[in-house]
Amino acid sequence: LSAVSTYDVRVQADCGEGDLSQWTTSSFSTTCGALELPYTYGFEDNLVTTSPNSSSNPFPKCWDRIAYQSGSYGSYTYYPYVFTATTSQPYAHGGNGANTYSGHSLRFYQTSSSTNECAVLPEISNDYNMNSIQIRFWAAVQSSQGNLKIGIMSSPTDANTFVQIEEINVSNTYNNGFQEYTVPFSSYTGNGKHIAFMCGTGSSYAYFLIDDITVEVVPTCLIPMNLEATVNSETETILNWSAGGEETEWELEVTSEGDRLTQTTFVTGH
C-alpha cells in the first residue's frame, strides 16, 4: 500500500462447493508518510474538513498550506483550497483537457501583491533524487491570466525555503479547457523534499485551478508536447507538436472519435 491513498476493499464468504455469500464492502485511507512514485492525485478524496478547513473549503490530507496572507481581501485566508465544481461553475478537469462540473480542483487567488500563497505536497521518499523527477498537472484560470510558480521547499510551512524551478503564465480559461504542464526538477541542487505550488503576482486578480497532478521519475522517452490540429478543409487537417526530448521519429495514430486506435503510422517530421 502507498501512503496518503484511499483504497476500496470487499470480502465474501466461501462456504465450499461454489456456495458464496454476497460481498461486503468498505474503504480506508492510509496515513501520512513519504510519497512513493508515481504519485497521482485528482483532489477527489483524502480531503480534510476540520478547522482551519471546512466542508466548503477543504484541503488535501497530508499536504501543507501557506494561506493567503495579505492584499485587498483579508477574508480570503482560506485560499488555496479544494473547490467543488458545479453546473454553473465547471472548474475541474474532466480528462483530455475538458472541464467538468462533477469533480474537484485546487483553487488559488492571485492579487497584484505577493501573498506567499502555497500548496505543498507531502515529502517525497528518500529513494528518489529530486533532480530525477518531474511533476505533470492540468491548469486553467477562471478569467484573467496569472502566474503560477512551481518549486521545492525544505520546510513545508516556511515560504522562505521555496526554491523556484519554473514560473508559468496560465492564460487559458476553464471554458476553453485545461492545459497540461510538465515541470522537471533537473536543475535542483538543494536538499528539499517537498514540491510546492506558489501563487505569483499579476496586474489584476486571477483565480487559478489546478487538477490531476502526477509526480514521477523523468522517463527516458519523453511525451511529445503541444499537440495541435489545424483543419484546412473537410478532408485535410495539419497536425503539429513539439518534441518532448531529442527524438526525431514518432508514431502517429488517427481514428474516428470513440473508435479504438489500432493503426500506427511512423513519421519523422511534425
Short mmCIF file of C-alpha atoms in Angstrom, two decimals:
data_model
loop_
_atom_site.label_atom_id
_atom_site.label_comp_id
_atom_site.label_asym_id
_atom_site.label_seq_id
_atom_site.Cartn_x
_atom_site.Cartn_y
_atom_site.Cartn_z
CA LEU A 1 0.00 0.00 0.00
CA SER A 2 1.03 3.61 -0.54
CA ALA A 3 0.88 6.47 1.95
CA VAL A 4 -1.83 9.12 1.63
CA SER A 5 -4.03 6.88 -0.51
CA THR A 6 -7.63 5.67 -0.41
CA TYR A 7 -8.49 2.03 -1.11
CA ASP A 8 -11.73 0.12 -1.60
CA VAL A 9 -11.97 -3.42 -0.21
CA ARG A 10 -14.60 -6.16 -0.41
CA VAL A 11 -14.90 -9.60 1.18
CA GLN A 12 -17.22 -12.56 0.59
CA ALA A 13 -17.50 -15.88 2.40
CA ASP A 14 -16.54 -19.08 0.56
CA CYS A 15 -18.59 -21.89 2.14
CA GLY A 16 -17.39 -24.54 -0.27
CA GLU A 17 -18.79 -26.26 -3.35
CA GLY A 18 -19.45 -22.94 -5.05
CA ASP A 19 -21.56 -21.55 -2.20
CA LEU A 20 -20.55 -17.88 -1.96
CA SER A 21 -22.01 -15.11 0.14
CA GLN A 22 -22.81 -11.59 -1.02
CA TRP A 23 -19.91 -9.15 -0.99
CA THR A 24 -19.43 -6.78 1.95
CA THR A 25 -17.55 -3.62 1.05
CA SER A 26 -15.62 -0.88 2.80
CA SER A 27 -12.90 1.68 2.14
CA PHE A 28 -9.97 3.08 4.07
CA SER A 29 -7.25 5.71 3.75
CA THR A 30 -3.63 5.20 4.69
CA THR A 31 -1.84 7.63 6.98
CA CYS A 32 0.63 10.36 6.08
CA GLY A 33 4.11 9.34 5.01
CA ALA A 34 6.78 9.91 2.38
CA LEU A 35 5.45 9.53 -1.14
CA GLU A 36 6.47 6.65 -3.36
CA LEU A 37 6.38 7.38 -7.07
CA PRO A 38 4.48 7.63 -9.28
CA TYR A 39 2.05 9.67 -7.18
CA THR A 40 -1.21 10.74 -8.80
CA TYR A 41 -3.90 12.87 -7.20
CA GLY A 42 -7.07 14.48 -8.54
CA PHE A 43 -8.36 16.16 -5.34
CA GLU A 44 -11.32 13.76 -5.21
CA ASP A 45 -10.56 12.06 -1.88
CA ASN A 46 -8.49 12.38 1.30
CA LEU A 47 -9.87 15.87 1.98
CA VAL A 48 -9.70 17.46 5.43
CA THR A 49 -12.73 19.50 6.51
CA THR A 50 -11.83 20.12 10.16
CA SER A 51 -10.53 23.52 11.34
CA PRO A 52 -8.84 25.55 9.95
CA ASN A 53 -10.55 23.99 6.92
CA SER A 54 -14.28 23.43 6.45
CA SER A 55 -16.70 21.41 4.33
CA SER A 56 -16.89 24.41 1.97
CA ASN A 57 -13.12 24.94 1.88
CA PRO A 58 -11.41 21.56 2.34
CA PHE A 59 -7.73 20.85 1.78
CA PRO A 60 -5.82 17.67 0.86
CA LYS A 61 -4.84 15.39 3.73
CA CYS A 62 -1.10 15.40 4.47
CA TRP A 63 -0.48 18.49 2.31
CA ASP A 64 0.67 21.77 3.87
CA ARG A 65 -0.83 25.16 3.12
CA ILE A 66 0.59 28.64 3.46
CA ALA A 67 -2.60 30.64 3.27
CA TYR A 68 -3.38 33.92 1.53
CA GLN A 69 -1.77 36.47 3.86
CA SER A 70 -2.32 39.98 2.57
CA GLY A 71 -3.97 42.08 -0.09
CA SER A 72 -7.36 43.61 -0.70
CA TYR A 73 -9.40 40.67 0.58
CA GLY A 74 -8.44 39.79 4.14
CA SER A 75 -11.29 37.28 4.34
CA TYR A 76 -9.63 35.11 1.66
CA THR A 77 -7.30 33.43 4.15
CA TYR A 78 -8.79 30.01 3.32
CA TYR A 79 -7.02 30.09 -0.07
CA PRO A 80 -5.72 27.81 -1.52
CA TYR A 81 -8.47 25.22 -1.06
CA VAL A 82 -10.19 22.39 -2.91
CA PHE A 83 -13.12 23.70 -4.96
CA THR A 84 -16.17 21.58 -5.73
CA ALA A 85 -17.29 22.12 -9.32
CA THR A 86 -20.97 22.78 -10.07
CA THR A 87 -23.17 23.07 -13.15
CA SER A 88 -22.70 26.84 -13.18
CA GLN A 89 -19.03 26.64 -12.16
CA PRO A 90 -17.40 23.71 -14.01
CA TYR A 91 -13.98 24.45 -12.55
CA ALA A 92 -12.49 20.94 -12.63
CA HIS A 93 -10.61 18.86 -15.18
CA GLY A 94 -12.67 16.06 -16.71
CA GLY A 95 -9.93 14.45 -18.80
CA ASN A 96 -8.11 15.28 -22.04
CA GLY A 97 -8.26 18.98 -21.25
CA ALA A 98 -12.06 19.23 -20.96
CA ASN A 99 -13.68 20.89 -17.96
CA THR A 100 -16.37 19.23 -15.85
CA TYR A 101 -18.97 20.19 -13.27
CA SER A 102 -18.74 16.95 -11.27
CA GLY A 103 -15.24 16.99 -9.76
CA HIS A 104 -12.78 18.99 -7.70
CA SER A 105 -9.75 21.17 -8.31
CA LEU A 106 -7.23 23.12 -6.23
CA ARG A 107 -8.08 26.82 -6.35
CA PHE A 108 -5.71 29.78 -5.78
CA TYR A 109 -6.35 33.51 -5.61
CA GLN A 110 -3.79 35.89 -7.16
CA THR A 111 -3.51 39.62 -6.50
CA SER A 112 -1.10 42.34 -7.62
CA SER A 113 0.87 41.92 -4.38
CA SER A 114 2.79 38.90 -3.16
CA THR A 115 0.91 36.76 -0.64
CA ASN A 116 3.23 33.70 -0.40
CA GLU A 117 0.15 31.57 -1.02
CA CYS A 118 1.37 27.95 -1.29
CA ALA A 119 0.07 24.40 -1.59
CA VAL A 120 2.81 21.97 -0.57
CA LEU A 121 2.83 18.27 -1.38
CA PRO A 122 3.84 15.61 1.15
CA GLU A 123 7.52 14.75 1.37
CA ILE A 124 8.99 12.72 -1.47
CA SER A 125 10.64 9.47 -0.37
CA ASN A 126 14.43 9.46 0.06
CA ASP A 127 14.50 6.68 -2.53
CA TYR A 128 14.34 9.40 -5.21
CA ASN A 129 16.71 12.21 -6.08
CA MET A 130 14.70 15.38 -6.58
CA ASN A 131 16.61 16.27 -9.76
CA SER A 132 15.47 13.00 -11.35
CA ILE A 133 11.71 13.61 -11.05
CA GLN A 134 9.07 15.83 -12.62
CA ILE A 135 5.51 16.95 -11.99
CA ARG A 136 2.70 17.00 -14.56
CA PHE A 137 -0.60 18.77 -13.93
CA TRP A 138 -3.55 20.41 -15.66
CA ALA A 139 -4.29 24.09 -15.06
CA ALA A 140 -6.64 26.87 -16.10
CA VAL A 141 -7.81 30.28 -14.91
CA GLN A 142 -11.36 31.49 -14.43
CA SER A 143 -10.88 34.83 -16.20
CA SER A 144 -7.72 36.93 -16.05
CA GLN A 145 -4.39 35.28 -16.79
CA GLY A 146 -1.91 34.83 -13.98
CA ASN A 147 1.46 33.45 -12.94
CA LEU A 148 1.99 30.18 -11.14
CA LYS A 149 5.33 29.24 -9.60
CA ILE A 150 6.48 25.65 -9.15
CA GLY A 151 9.37 24.85 -6.85
CA ILE A 152 10.76 22.81 -3.98
CA MET A 153 10.73 23.58 -0.25
CA SER A 154 12.89 22.22 2.54
CA SER A 155 10.36 23.30 5.18
CA PRO A 156 6.71 22.91 4.07
CA THR A 157 5.50 25.66 6.41
CA ASP A 158 8.16 28.29 5.65
CA ALA A 159 7.73 30.19 2.37
CA ASN A 160 11.30 31.47 2.69
CA THR A 161 12.58 27.98 1.84
CA PHE A 162 10.77 27.96 -1.53
CA VAL A 163 13.23 27.50 -4.42
CA GLN A 164 11.55 28.35 -7.71
CA ILE A 165 12.15 25.97 -10.60
CA GLU A 166 9.73 27.43 -13.12
CA GLU A 167 7.10 30.16 -13.41
CA ILE A 168 4.21 29.52 -15.78
CA ASN A 169 1.86 32.10 -17.24
CA VAL A 170 -1.54 30.43 -17.28
CA SER A 171 -3.80 32.20 -19.78
CA ASN A 172 -6.26 29.51 -20.90
CA THR A 173 -9.66 29.92 -19.27
CA TYR A 174 -11.60 26.93 -17.96
CA ASN A 175 -14.31 27.27 -20.63
CA ASN A 176 -11.63 26.77 -23.29
CA GLY A 177 -10.32 23.75 -21.45
CA PHE A 178 -7.46 22.91 -19.12
CA GLN A 179 -3.87 22.79 -20.38
CA GLU A 180 -1.30 20.23 -19.26
CA TYR A 181 2.07 21.41 -17.98
CA THR A 182 5.23 19.43 -17.22
CA VAL A 183 7.95 20.75 -14.92
CA PRO A 184 11.15 18.70 -14.47
CA PHE A 185 13.34 19.39 -11.43
CA SER A 186 16.63 18.51 -13.14
CA SER A 187 18.17 21.89 -12.21
CA TYR A 188 17.55 21.49 -8.47
CA THR A 189 20.63 21.09 -6.25
CA GLY A 190 19.21 21.60 -2.75
CA ASN A 191 18.06 19.19 -0.04
CA GLY A 192 14.32 19.97 -0.04
CA LYS A 193 11.86 17.10 -0.47
CA HIS A 194 8.55 18.98 -0.81
CA ILE A 195 7.21 20.04 -4.22
CA ALA A 196 5.12 23.21 -3.96
CA PHE A 197 2.82 25.43 -5.99
CA MET A 198 3.14 29.14 -5.16
CA CYS A 199 0.78 31.81 -6.44
CA GLY A 200 2.56 34.53 -8.39
CA THR A 201 1.54 38.16 -8.82
CA GLY A 202 -0.17 39.93 -11.69
CA SER A 203 -1.56 43.25 -12.82
CA SER A 204 -5.02 42.10 -11.75
CA TYR A 205 -6.59 39.39 -9.65
CA ALA A 206 -6.92 35.87 -11.01
CA TYR A 207 -8.26 32.53 -9.84
CA PHE A 208 -6.04 29.53 -10.64
CA LEU A 209 -7.36 26.00 -10.98
CA ILE A 210 -5.01 23.00 -10.71
CA ASP A 211 -6.09 19.39 -11.18
CA ASP A 212 -4.92 15.83 -11.85
CA ILE A 213 -1.28 16.01 -10.81
CA THR A 214 1.31 13.29 -11.36
CA VAL A 215 4.76 13.18 -9.75
CA GLU A 216 7.06 10.68 -11.42
CA VAL A 217 10.61 9.79 -12.29
CA VAL A 218 11.50 11.52 -15.55
CA PRO A 219 11.03 8.90 -18.28
CA THR A 220 13.86 8.18 -20.70
CA CYS A 221 11.48 8.71 -23.64
CA LEU A 222 9.58 11.94 -23.10
CA ILE A 223 5.99 12.51 -24.20
CA PRO A 224 5.55 14.90 -27.17
CA MET A 225 4.08 18.27 -26.23
CA ASN A 226 1.71 20.92 -27.59
CA LEU A 227 -0.24 18.66 -29.96
CA GLU A 228 -2.49 20.84 -32.13
CA ALA A 229 -4.76 20.14 -35.10
CA THR A 230 -5.48 22.76 -37.77
CA VAL A 231 -8.42 21.86 -40.01
CA ASN A 232 -7.81 23.11 -43.56
CA SER A 233 -10.78 21.50 -45.30
CA GLU A 234 -13.30 18.68 -45.00
CA THR A 235 -10.56 16.17 -45.94
CA GLU A 236 -7.34 17.77 -44.70
CA THR A 237 -6.01 18.54 -41.22
CA ILE A 238 -2.47 19.60 -40.32
CA LEU A 239 -1.04 18.18 -37.07
CA ASN A 240 1.77 19.90 -35.19
CA TRP A 241 3.56 19.03 -31.97
CA SER A 242 6.83 19.71 -30.16
CA ALA A 243 9.44 17.10 -29.37
CA GLY A 244 9.46 16.11 -25.71
CA GLY A 245 13.20 15.49 -25.86
CA GLU A 246 15.74 14.97 -28.61
CA GLU A 247 13.75 12.37 -30.55
CA THR A 248 13.33 12.73 -34.32
CA GLU A 249 10.77 10.00 -35.01
CA TRP A 250 7.24 9.46 -33.75
CA GLU A 251 4.35 7.01 -34.07
CA LEU A 252 1.05 8.59 -35.14
CA GLU A 253 -2.45 7.18 -34.76
CA VAL A 254 -5.65 8.80 -36.05
CA THR A 255 -9.15 7.36 -35.74
CA SER A 256 -12.79 8.42 -35.61
CA GLU A 257 -13.96 9.70 -32.23
CA GLY A 258 -14.86 6.84 -29.91
CA ASP A 259 -13.15 4.17 -32.00
CA ARG A 260 -10.22 2.17 -30.73
CA LEU A 261 -6.81 3.22 -32.02
CA THR A 262 -5.28 0.30 -33.91
CA GLN A 263 -3.34 1.60 -36.91
CA THR A 264 0.09 3.19 -36.41
CA THR A 265 1.97 5.41 -38.85
CA PHE A 266 5.67 6.18 -38.41
CA VAL A 267 6.66 9.79 -39.11
CA THR A 268 9.91 11.78 -38.96
CA GLY A 269 8.52 15.33 -39.12
CA HIS A 270 5.99 17.40 -37.22
#
